[in-house]
Amino acid sequence: MYKREQTKKVKVGNLVIGGDAPISVQSMANTDTQNVSATVAQIKRMEKEGCELVRVAVPDLDSCSSLPLIKREINIPLVADIHFDYKLALKSLEQGVDGLRINPGNIKNREKLKLIIKSAQEKDIPIRFGINSGSLDSQILKKYKRATPEALVESAQKVITLLEEIDYHKVGFSLKSTSVTDTIEANILFSSKYDYPLHLGITEAGPYFPGVIKSSIGIGILLYRGIGNTIRVSLTDDPVKEVRVGYEILKALNLRQRGPQIISCPTCARCQVDLKEVMQEVEEKLAEVNKTLTIAIMGCMVNGPGEAREADIGVAYHKKTALLFKKGKIIGRFSDQIIIDKLLEEIKNM
Ligand code: SF4
């Protein structure tokens, strides 16, 4: 694992992004922002999963009016996601959001962009500039022919020139592409030049299965290289799942711990139990458990005792029974009918 790249620190509401702050997990609501109760209900579910910052789309002025009503009801920083119309950014700032997300590819007019930055500066509100392969500045696109990593970085560079002119630096950047490799290269290039905090993600990564794979590879490789300060997994799915996947990525890299880390085998002809069914039950029952534990559940005695002994608590199935291990020691052999209840009981007491 590489040493973490040092970046500036930016505070969004009460959340610190960058510097030595833990890598945060964020997501975006996919409800109609004007429907305050549905949006708040969804954000509450995201909060419960550990979401640390939430973004809502602000496509029109009516949505701006919902922002304070949503903010009042939630416990995490609220960021307004703005495209095309600079007036929506100014209005959102007036409504007291904790942060703005601006797409400089579709608010190209320098004077309008300046107005947004100056207004954020006056109110001391941070901005993330989200550079996206699907909405890159047309001039830059013409120069590079496609949204290459260099094109994404040049788009960010244009904004940085403006920020330096205004002398406002409470900002972060994201450089996202639908191509995993372009995203990785763009972020490596950006972080070799600048020390603004980076929000990582693969844009429009797709439905759950391919989306999880693309996000895990793209975000994972960058984090492993010490790049990235906050992450958002984009899925065409429930945003609660984005948060869950975000933590799994951080847990796999030992960057954050949240809830148990589960180890289970893929099963084979030696497996002594319907492990898929067992895991489903365990995952459901552990959904509310927020303890940092490694739990191994293994199908037979080949690798079972070894993994179960290494974990904080573990089960290795054998014929109609299973051995239960805790902190490296066998604490009992139980029937396969009651072993999961025993396991959960022990976890409760840990
Ligand atoms: S632990 Fe046993 S059941 Fe699981 S994959 Fe290995 S050999 Fe097969």
mmCIF file of C-alpha atoms and ligand atoms in Angstrom:
data_model
loop_
_atom_site.group_PDB
_atom_site.id
_atom_site.type_symbol
_atom_site.label_atom_id
_atom_site.label_comp_id
_atom_site.label_asym_id
_atom_site.label_seq_id
_atom_site.Cartn_x
_atom_site.Cartn_y
_atom_site.Cartn_z
ATOM 1 C CA MET A 1 0.000 0.000 0.000
ATOM 2 C CA TYR A 2 1.373 3.416 -0.972
ATOM 3 C CA LYS A 3 1.673 6.302 1.472
ATOM 4 C CA ARG A 4 -1.361 8.609 1.359
ATOM 5 C CA GLU A 5 -0.945 11.686 -0.825
ATOM 6 C CA GLN A 6 -1.119 14.834 1.289
ATOM 7 C CA THR A 7 -3.949 17.159 0.349
ATOM 8 C CA LYS A 8 -5.601 20.265 1.680
ATOM 9 C CA LYS A 9 -8.395 19.796 4.231
ATOM 10 C CA VAL A 10 -11.869 20.989 3.386
ATOM 11 C CA LYS A 11 -14.754 21.039 5.836
ATOM 12 C CA VAL A 12 -18.229 20.328 4.444
ATOM 13 C CA GLY A 13 -20.696 20.936 7.251
ATOM 14 C CA ASN A 14 -19.136 18.936 10.084
ATOM 15 C CA LEU A 15 -17.289 16.509 7.813
ATOM 16 C CA VAL A 16 -13.587 16.982 7.101
ATOM 17 C CA ILE A 17 -12.449 15.803 3.677
ATOM 18 C CA GLY A 18 -8.756 15.561 2.848
ATOM 19 C CA GLY A 19 -5.584 15.853 4.894
ATOM 20 C CA ASP A 20 -5.407 13.102 7.469
ATOM 21 C CA ALA A 21 -9.205 12.746 7.778
ATOM 22 C CA PRO A 22 -10.621 9.240 7.287
ATOM 23 C CA ILE A 23 -11.792 8.545 3.747
ATOM 24 C CA SER A 24 -15.482 9.307 3.818
ATOM 25 C CA VAL A 25 -18.352 7.518 2.119
ATOM 26 C CA GLN A 26 -20.978 9.570 0.369
ATOM 27 C CA SER A 27 -23.907 9.045 -1.919
ATOM 28 C CA MET A 28 -26.637 10.874 -3.804
ATOM 29 C CA ALA A 29 -30.384 10.700 -3.318
ATOM 30 C CA ASN A 30 -32.336 9.599 -6.393
ATOM 31 C CA THR A 31 -35.716 10.910 -5.256
ATOM 32 C CA ASP A 32 -37.424 14.045 -6.567
ATOM 33 C CA THR A 33 -35.852 16.819 -4.455
ATOM 34 C CA GLN A 34 -39.202 18.622 -4.383
ATOM 35 C CA ASN A 35 -40.657 15.594 -2.609
ATOM 36 C CA VAL A 36 -39.138 16.458 0.764
ATOM 37 C CA SER A 37 -40.571 13.546 2.753
ATOM 38 C CA ALA A 38 -39.420 10.884 0.252
ATOM 39 C CA THR A 39 -35.962 12.483 0.017
ATOM 40 C CA VAL A 40 -35.581 12.733 3.788
ATOM 41 C CA ALA A 41 -36.742 9.119 4.227
ATOM 42 C CA GLN A 42 -34.167 7.922 1.719
ATOM 43 C CA ILE A 43 -31.369 9.980 3.295
ATOM 44 C CA LYS A 44 -32.278 8.590 6.718
ATOM 45 C CA ARG A 45 -31.832 5.061 5.344
ATOM 46 C CA MET A 46 -28.465 6.113 3.894
ATOM 47 C CA GLU A 47 -27.414 7.627 7.236
ATOM 48 C CA LYS A 48 -28.257 4.364 8.972
ATOM 49 C CA GLU A 49 -25.899 2.579 6.583
ATOM 50 C CA GLY A 50 -23.103 5.018 7.483
ATOM 51 C CA CYS A 51 -23.412 7.618 4.694
ATOM 52 C CA GLU A 52 -21.421 10.690 5.758
ATOM 53 C CA LEU A 53 -22.458 13.255 3.141
ATOM 54 C CA VAL A 54 -25.401 13.363 0.783
ATOM 55 C CA ARG A 55 -25.972 15.127 -2.491
ATOM 56 C CA VAL A 56 -29.334 15.996 -3.971
ATOM 57 C CA ALA A 57 -30.036 17.108 -7.530
ATOM 58 C CA VAL A 58 -31.237 20.683 -7.936
ATOM 59 C CA PRO A 59 -32.677 20.828 -11.451
ATOM 60 C CA ASP A 60 -34.936 23.875 -10.911
ATOM 61 C CA LEU A 61 -35.719 26.767 -8.580
ATOM 62 C CA ASP A 62 -38.537 24.875 -6.852
ATOM 63 C CA SER A 63 -36.019 22.220 -5.816
ATOM 64 C CA CYS A 64 -33.917 24.996 -4.208
ATOM 65 C CA SER A 65 -36.813 25.770 -1.882
ATOM 66 C CA SER A 66 -36.767 22.166 -0.615
ATOM 67 C CA LEU A 67 -33.123 22.361 0.471
ATOM 68 C CA PRO A 68 -33.584 23.960 3.916
ATOM 69 C CA LEU A 69 -36.545 21.662 4.619
ATOM 70 C CA ILE A 70 -34.400 18.609 3.851
ATOM 71 C CA LYS A 71 -31.374 19.938 5.732
ATOM 72 C CA ARG A 72 -33.462 20.506 8.845
ATOM 73 C CA GLU A 73 -34.423 16.827 9.002
ATOM 74 C CA ILE A 74 -31.083 15.109 8.369
ATOM 75 C CA ASN A 75 -27.852 14.690 10.337
ATOM 76 C CA ILE A 76 -25.232 14.675 7.573
ATOM 77 C CA PRO A 77 -23.973 17.510 5.330
ATOM 78 C CA LEU A 78 -26.219 18.366 2.394
ATOM 79 C CA VAL A 79 -24.670 19.199 -0.976
ATOM 80 C CA ALA A 80 -26.616 20.716 -3.874
ATOM 81 C CA ASP A 81 -25.802 19.176 -7.246
ATOM 82 C CA ILE A 82 -25.942 21.840 -9.955
ATOM 83 C CA HIS A 83 -25.748 21.616 -13.730
ATOM 84 C CA PHE A 84 -26.247 24.235 -16.472
ATOM 85 C CA ASP A 85 -27.785 27.126 -14.546
ATOM 86 C CA TYR A 86 -25.521 29.250 -12.328
ATOM 87 C CA LYS A 87 -28.608 30.868 -10.738
ATOM 88 C CA LEU A 88 -29.472 27.511 -9.155
ATOM 89 C CA ALA A 89 -26.049 27.500 -7.485
ATOM 90 C CA LEU A 90 -26.488 31.035 -6.148
ATOM 91 C CA LYS A 91 -29.974 30.246 -4.891
ATOM 92 C CA SER A 92 -28.816 27.003 -3.245
ATOM 93 C CA LEU A 93 -26.093 28.904 -1.411
ATOM 94 C CA GLU A 94 -28.728 31.326 -0.121
ATOM 95 C CA GLN A 95 -30.751 28.352 1.113
ATOM 96 C CA GLY A 96 -27.933 27.328 3.452
ATOM 97 C CA VAL A 97 -26.551 24.150 1.889
ATOM 98 C CA ASP A 98 -23.305 22.742 3.293
ATOM 99 C CA GLY A 99 -21.684 22.446 -0.095
ATOM 100 C CA LEU A 100 -22.107 22.761 -3.846
ATOM 101 C CA ARG A 101 -21.268 20.382 -6.621
ATOM 102 C CA ILE A 102 -20.708 22.230 -9.884
ATOM 103 C CA ASN A 103 -20.074 20.769 -13.306
ATOM 104 C CA PRO A 104 -17.717 23.197 -15.061
ATOM 105 C CA GLY A 105 -18.378 21.362 -18.340
ATOM 106 C CA ASN A 106 -21.881 22.784 -18.517
ATOM 107 C CA ILE A 107 -21.445 26.085 -16.660
ATOM 108 C CA LYS A 108 -18.722 27.274 -18.986
ATOM 109 C CA ASN A 109 -19.128 31.033 -18.818
ATOM 110 C CA ARG A 110 -16.183 32.297 -16.762
ATOM 111 C CA GLU A 111 -18.107 35.261 -15.345
ATOM 112 C CA LYS A 112 -20.956 33.056 -14.150
ATOM 113 C CA LEU A 113 -18.551 30.565 -12.641
ATOM 114 C CA LYS A 114 -16.798 33.475 -10.920
ATOM 115 C CA LEU A 115 -20.091 34.648 -9.442
ATOM 116 C CA ILE A 116 -20.694 31.199 -7.951
ATOM 117 C CA ILE A 117 -17.175 30.947 -6.514
ATOM 118 C CA LYS A 118 -17.310 34.460 -5.041
ATOM 119 C CA SER A 119 -20.693 33.836 -3.465
ATOM 120 C CA ALA A 120 -19.409 30.548 -1.947
ATOM 121 C CA GLN A 121 -16.333 32.410 -0.700
ATOM 122 C CA GLU A 122 -18.492 35.048 1.008
ATOM 123 C CA LYS A 123 -20.508 32.329 2.736
ATOM 124 C CA ASP A 124 -17.480 30.092 3.374
ATOM 125 C CA ILE A 125 -19.163 27.168 1.637
ATOM 126 C CA PRO A 126 -17.059 24.536 -0.133
ATOM 127 C CA ILE A 127 -17.475 23.562 -3.762
ATOM 128 C CA ARG A 128 -16.665 20.328 -5.498
ATOM 129 C CA PHE A 129 -15.937 20.692 -9.174
ATOM 130 C CA GLY A 130 -17.076 17.502 -10.804
ATOM 131 C CA ILE A 131 -15.349 16.903 -14.114
ATOM 132 C CA ASN A 132 -17.237 14.255 -16.000
ATOM 133 C CA SER A 133 -16.384 12.467 -19.271
ATOM 134 C CA GLY A 134 -19.993 12.779 -20.428
ATOM 135 C CA SER A 135 -20.163 16.558 -20.131
ATOM 136 C CA LEU A 136 -16.687 17.810 -20.862
ATOM 137 C CA ASP A 137 -16.068 21.384 -22.007
ATOM 138 C CA SER A 138 -16.620 21.314 -25.813
ATOM 139 C CA GLN A 139 -13.373 23.204 -26.577
ATOM 140 C CA ILE A 140 -11.320 20.709 -24.603
ATOM 141 C CA LEU A 141 -13.165 17.829 -26.208
ATOM 142 C CA LYS A 142 -12.349 19.275 -29.638
ATOM 143 C CA LYS A 143 -8.664 19.528 -28.724
ATOM 144 C CA TYR A 144 -8.331 15.955 -27.397
ATOM 145 C CA LYS A 145 -10.960 14.320 -29.668
ATOM 146 C CA ARG A 146 -12.344 12.346 -26.702
ATOM 147 C CA ALA A 147 -12.469 12.623 -22.918
ATOM 148 C CA THR A 148 -8.905 11.421 -22.300
ATOM 149 C CA PRO A 149 -7.298 11.602 -18.831
ATOM 150 C CA GLU A 150 -5.359 14.683 -19.994
ATOM 151 C CA ALA A 151 -8.609 16.303 -21.191
ATOM 152 C CA LEU A 152 -10.223 15.719 -17.778
ATOM 153 C CA VAL A 153 -7.210 17.248 -16.000
ATOM 154 C CA GLU A 154 -7.111 20.239 -18.371
ATOM 155 C CA SER A 155 -10.757 20.877 -17.585
ATOM 156 C CA ALA A 156 -9.885 20.965 -13.869
ATOM 157 C CA GLN A 157 -6.880 23.189 -14.602
ATOM 158 C CA LYS A 158 -9.145 25.833 -16.159
ATOM 159 C CA VAL A 159 -11.144 25.990 -12.927
ATOM 160 C CA ILE A 160 -7.992 26.122 -10.803
ATOM 161 C CA THR A 161 -6.765 29.200 -12.717
ATOM 162 C CA LEU A 162 -10.031 30.913 -11.806
ATOM 163 C CA LEU A 163 -9.803 29.809 -8.168
ATOM 164 C CA GLU A 164 -6.291 31.221 -7.933
ATOM 165 C CA GLU A 165 -7.470 34.535 -9.415
ATOM 166 C CA ILE A 166 -10.242 34.758 -6.824
ATOM 167 C CA ASP A 167 -8.047 33.229 -4.102
ATOM 168 C CA TYR A 168 -10.643 30.699 -2.974
ATOM 169 C CA HIS A 169 -9.397 27.233 -2.133
ATOM 170 C CA LYS A 170 -12.110 25.612 -0.059
ATOM 171 C CA VAL A 171 -12.742 23.231 -2.906
ATOM 172 C CA GLY A 172 -12.360 19.641 -3.999
ATOM 173 C CA PHE A 173 -12.346 17.954 -7.387
ATOM 174 C CA SER A 174 -13.548 14.786 -9.006
ATOM 175 C CA LEU A 175 -12.446 13.486 -12.380
ATOM 176 C CA LYS A 176 -14.775 10.750 -13.445
ATOM 177 C CA SER A 177 -15.069 8.746 -16.614
ATOM 178 C CA THR A 178 -17.149 5.756 -17.599
ATOM 179 C CA SER A 179 -13.796 4.182 -18.455
ATOM 180 C CA VAL A 180 -12.157 2.730 -15.359
ATOM 181 C CA THR A 181 -8.622 3.098 -16.761
ATOM 182 C CA ASP A 182 -9.175 6.718 -17.844
ATOM 183 C CA THR A 183 -10.536 7.549 -14.386
ATOM 184 C CA ILE A 184 -7.501 5.996 -12.723
ATOM 185 C CA GLU A 185 -5.042 7.789 -14.998
ATOM 186 C CA ALA A 186 -6.821 11.148 -14.732
ATOM 187 C CA ASN A 187 -6.755 11.024 -10.934
ATOM 188 C CA ILE A 188 -3.110 9.961 -10.810
ATOM 189 C CA LEU A 189 -2.212 12.826 -13.160
ATOM 190 C CA PHE A 190 -4.277 15.346 -11.185
ATOM 191 C CA SER A 191 -2.821 14.350 -7.830
ATOM 192 C CA SER A 192 0.727 14.585 -9.209
ATOM 193 C CA LYS A 193 0.022 18.271 -9.932
ATOM 194 C CA TYR A 194 -2.410 19.504 -7.277
ATOM 195 C CA ASP A 195 -3.147 19.013 -3.605
ATOM 196 C CA TYR A 196 -6.894 19.620 -3.649
ATOM 197 C CA PRO A 197 -8.888 16.786 -2.053
ATOM 198 C CA LEU A 198 -10.235 14.231 -4.501
ATOM 199 C CA HIS A 199 -13.664 12.670 -4.586
ATOM 200 C CA LEU A 200 -13.397 9.289 -6.317
ATOM 201 C CA GLY A 201 -15.948 7.437 -8.377
ATOM 202 C CA ILE A 202 -16.622 5.756 -11.681
ATOM 203 C CA THR A 203 -19.391 7.653 -13.385
ATOM 204 C CA GLU A 204 -22.496 5.850 -14.619
ATOM 205 C CA ALA A 205 -20.946 2.544 -13.556
ATOM 206 C CA GLY A 206 -24.164 0.685 -14.374
ATOM 207 C CA PRO A 207 -26.469 -1.708 -12.543
ATOM 208 C CA TYR A 208 -25.442 -3.397 -9.307
ATOM 209 C CA PHE A 209 -23.219 -6.248 -10.504
ATOM 210 C CA PRO A 210 -21.022 -4.537 -13.144
ATOM 211 C CA GLY A 211 -21.226 -1.288 -11.174
ATOM 212 C CA VAL A 212 -19.762 -2.853 -8.059
ATOM 213 C CA ILE A 213 -16.937 -4.445 -10.044
ATOM 214 C CA LYS A 214 -16.021 -1.277 -11.957
ATOM 215 C CA SER A 215 -16.212 0.887 -8.845
ATOM 216 C CA SER A 216 -14.212 -1.536 -6.732
ATOM 217 C CA ILE A 217 -11.435 -1.718 -9.309
ATOM 218 C CA GLY A 218 -11.313 2.006 -10.134
ATOM 219 C CA ILE A 219 -11.733 3.359 -6.618
ATOM 220 C CA GLY A 220 -9.728 0.498 -5.103
ATOM 221 C CA ILE A 221 -6.653 0.968 -7.286
ATOM 222 C CA LEU A 222 -6.587 4.713 -6.600
ATOM 223 C CA LEU A 223 -7.016 4.274 -2.851
ATOM 224 C CA TYR A 224 -4.288 1.657 -2.838
ATOM 225 C CA ARG A 225 -2.007 4.233 -4.460
ATOM 226 C CA GLY A 226 -2.809 6.677 -1.661
ATOM 227 C CA ILE A 227 -5.101 8.823 -3.835
ATOM 228 C CA GLY A 228 -8.612 9.894 -2.880
ATOM 229 C CA ASN A 229 -10.273 11.463 0.144
ATOM 230 C CA THR A 230 -13.962 10.643 -0.240
ATOM 231 C CA ILE A 231 -15.737 8.050 -2.363
ATOM 232 C CA ARG A 232 -19.054 7.598 -4.069
ATOM 233 C CA VAL A 233 -20.028 4.333 -5.698
ATOM 234 C CA SER A 234 -22.529 5.037 -8.511
ATOM 235 C CA LEU A 235 -25.076 2.312 -9.115
ATOM 236 C CA THR A 236 -28.342 2.183 -10.999
ATOM 237 C CA ASP A 237 -29.876 0.905 -7.793
ATOM 238 C CA ASP A 238 -30.850 1.910 -4.280
ATOM 239 C CA PRO A 239 -28.285 4.485 -3.019
ATOM 240 C CA VAL A 240 -28.198 2.641 0.320
ATOM 241 C CA LYS A 241 -26.357 -0.101 -1.568
ATOM 242 C CA GLU A 242 -23.839 2.482 -2.823
ATOM 243 C CA VAL A 243 -22.963 3.262 0.786
ATOM 244 C CA ARG A 244 -22.680 -0.421 1.685
ATOM 245 C CA VAL A 245 -20.370 -1.100 -1.271
ATOM 246 C CA GLY A 246 -18.321 2.011 -0.418
ATOM 247 C CA TYR A 247 -17.577 0.621 3.037
ATOM 248 C CA GLU A 248 -16.778 -2.827 1.662
ATOM 249 C CA ILE A 249 -14.124 -1.221 -0.582
ATOM 250 C CA LEU A 250 -12.624 0.661 2.377
ATOM 251 C CA LYS A 251 -12.788 -2.412 4.594
ATOM 252 C CA ALA A 252 -11.045 -4.567 1.984
ATOM 253 C CA LEU A 253 -8.155 -2.079 1.936
ATOM 254 C CA ASN A 254 -8.087 -1.749 5.742
ATOM 255 C CA LEU A 255 -8.791 1.969 5.385
ATOM 256 C CA ARG A 256 -11.997 2.025 7.445
ATOM 257 C CA GLN A 257 -13.807 -0.456 9.585
ATOM 258 C CA ARG A 258 -17.549 -0.541 9.847
ATOM 259 C CA GLY A 259 -19.461 -3.588 10.889
ATOM 260 C CA PRO A 260 -18.163 -7.102 10.551
ATOM 261 C CA GLN A 261 -15.822 -8.350 7.882
ATOM 262 C CA ILE A 262 -17.193 -11.671 6.706
ATOM 263 C CA ILE A 263 -15.054 -14.492 5.365
ATOM 264 C CA SER A 264 -16.790 -17.473 3.791
ATOM 265 C CA CYS A 265 -15.624 -20.089 1.347
ATOM 266 C CA PRO A 266 -16.964 -20.506 -2.205
ATOM 267 C CA THR A 267 -17.995 -24.123 -1.305
ATOM 268 C CA CYS A 268 -17.250 -27.268 -3.295
ATOM 269 C CA ALA A 269 -18.165 -30.956 -3.288
ATOM 270 C CA ARG A 270 -16.755 -31.236 0.248
ATOM 271 C CA CYS A 271 -19.153 -28.663 1.675
ATOM 272 C CA GLN A 272 -21.189 -30.022 4.598
ATOM 273 C CA VAL A 273 -24.021 -27.502 4.562
ATOM 274 C CA ASP A 274 -26.050 -25.216 2.271
ATOM 275 C CA LEU A 275 -23.598 -22.389 2.912
ATOM 276 C CA LYS A 276 -25.347 -19.914 0.610
ATOM 277 C CA GLU A 277 -28.512 -20.206 2.656
ATOM 278 C CA VAL A 278 -26.536 -19.961 5.915
ATOM 279 C CA MET A 279 -24.761 -16.798 4.694
ATOM 280 C CA GLN A 280 -28.032 -15.200 3.673
ATOM 281 C CA GLU A 281 -29.374 -15.761 7.183
ATOM 282 C CA VAL A 282 -26.157 -14.498 8.794
ATOM 283 C CA GLU A 283 -26.009 -11.366 6.623
ATOM 284 C CA GLU A 284 -29.621 -10.543 7.418
ATOM 285 C CA LYS A 285 -29.114 -11.040 11.134
ATOM 286 C CA LEU A 286 -25.870 -9.054 11.156
ATOM 287 C CA ALA A 287 -27.274 -6.106 9.202
ATOM 288 C CA GLU A 288 -27.818 -4.130 12.398
ATOM 289 C CA VAL A 289 -24.540 -5.223 14.050
ATOM 290 C CA ASN A 290 -22.002 -2.436 13.973
ATOM 291 C CA LYS A 291 -19.100 -4.231 15.656
ATOM 292 C CA THR A 292 -15.698 -4.360 14.032
ATOM 293 C CA LEU A 293 -15.171 -8.110 13.900
ATOM 294 C CA THR A 294 -13.876 -10.677 11.457
ATOM 295 C CA ILE A 295 -16.288 -13.575 11.172
ATOM 296 C CA ALA A 296 -15.381 -16.722 9.229
ATOM 297 C CA ILE A 297 -17.989 -19.251 8.167
ATOM 298 C CA MET A 298 -16.511 -22.199 6.322
ATOM 299 C CA GLY A 299 -18.057 -25.221 4.658
ATOM 300 C CA CYS A 300 -15.761 -28.032 5.771
ATOM 301 C CA MET A 301 -12.645 -29.006 7.699
ATOM 302 C CA VAL A 302 -10.152 -28.400 4.848
ATOM 303 C CA ASN A 303 -9.669 -24.662 5.362
ATOM 304 C CA GLY A 304 -12.417 -24.255 7.938
ATOM 305 C CA PRO A 305 -10.485 -24.564 11.216
ATOM 306 C CA GLY A 306 -7.593 -22.452 9.881
ATOM 307 C CA GLU A 307 -9.790 -19.536 8.811
ATOM 308 C CA ALA A 308 -12.108 -19.804 11.819
ATOM 309 C CA ARG A 309 -9.119 -19.729 14.172
ATOM 310 C CA GLU A 310 -7.650 -16.645 12.456
ATOM 311 C CA ALA A 311 -10.924 -14.714 12.646
ATOM 312 C CA ASP A 312 -12.341 -13.090 15.795
ATOM 313 C CA ILE A 313 -15.069 -15.695 15.688
ATOM 314 C CA GLY A 314 -15.594 -18.514 13.245
ATOM 315 C CA VAL A 315 -17.493 -21.620 12.320
ATOM 316 C CA ALA A 316 -16.195 -24.713 10.519
ATOM 317 C CA TYR A 317 -18.827 -27.247 9.472
ATOM 318 C CA HIS A 318 -18.207 -30.956 9.836
ATOM 319 C CA LYS A 319 -20.836 -33.592 9.032
ATOM 320 C CA LYS A 320 -24.001 -32.626 10.940
ATOM 321 C CA THR A 321 -22.079 -30.495 13.401
ATOM 322 C CA ALA A 322 -19.862 -27.407 13.422
ATOM 323 C CA LEU A 323 -16.933 -26.237 15.488
ATOM 324 C CA LEU A 324 -17.234 -22.761 16.960
ATOM 325 C CA PHE A 325 -13.986 -20.809 17.399
ATOM 326 C CA LYS A 326 -13.512 -17.608 19.342
ATOM 327 C CA LYS A 327 -10.217 -15.676 19.368
ATOM 328 C CA GLY A 328 -8.313 -18.690 18.071
ATOM 329 C CA LYS A 329 -9.767 -21.288 20.452
ATOM 330 C CA ILE A 330 -12.485 -23.910 20.028
ATOM 331 C CA ILE A 331 -15.344 -23.057 22.369
ATOM 332 C CA GLY A 332 -17.640 -25.899 21.412
ATOM 333 C CA ARG A 333 -19.043 -28.315 18.874
ATOM 334 C CA PHE A 334 -22.719 -27.789 18.114
ATOM 335 C CA SER A 335 -25.359 -29.335 15.900
ATOM 336 C CA ASP A 336 -25.689 -27.601 12.502
ATOM 337 C CA GLN A 337 -29.273 -26.775 13.528
ATOM 338 C CA ILE A 338 -28.222 -24.438 16.329
ATOM 339 C CA ILE A 339 -24.718 -23.287 15.380
ATOM 340 C CA ILE A 340 -25.798 -19.957 13.818
ATOM 341 C CA ASP A 341 -27.868 -19.049 16.889
ATOM 342 C CA LYS A 342 -24.819 -19.878 19.046
ATOM 343 C CA LEU A 343 -22.592 -17.771 16.795
ATOM 344 C CA LEU A 344 -24.949 -14.785 16.962
ATOM 345 C CA GLU A 345 -25.271 -15.131 20.724
ATOM 346 C CA GLU A 346 -21.472 -15.020 21.088
ATOM 347 C CA ILE A 347 -21.212 -12.018 18.736
ATOM 348 C CA LYS A 348 -23.784 -10.189 20.839
ATOM 349 C CA ASN A 349 -21.545 -10.607 23.884
ATOM 350 C CA MET A 350 -18.318 -9.578 22.158
HETATM 351 S S1 SF4 B 1 -13.517 -24.884 2.959
HETATM 352 FE FE1 SF4 B 1 -14.129 -26.925 2.355
HETATM 353 S S2 SF4 B 1 -16.145 -26.649 1.422
HETATM 354 FE FE2 SF4 B 1 -15.210 -24.647 1.494
HETATM 355 S S3 SF4 B 1 -14.276 -24.465 -0.526
HETATM 356 FE FE3 SF4 B 1 -12.697 -25.198 0.895
HETATM 357 S S4 SF4 B 1 -12.747 -27.412 0.666
HETATM 358 FE FE4 SF4 B 1 -14.650 -26.653 -0.227
#
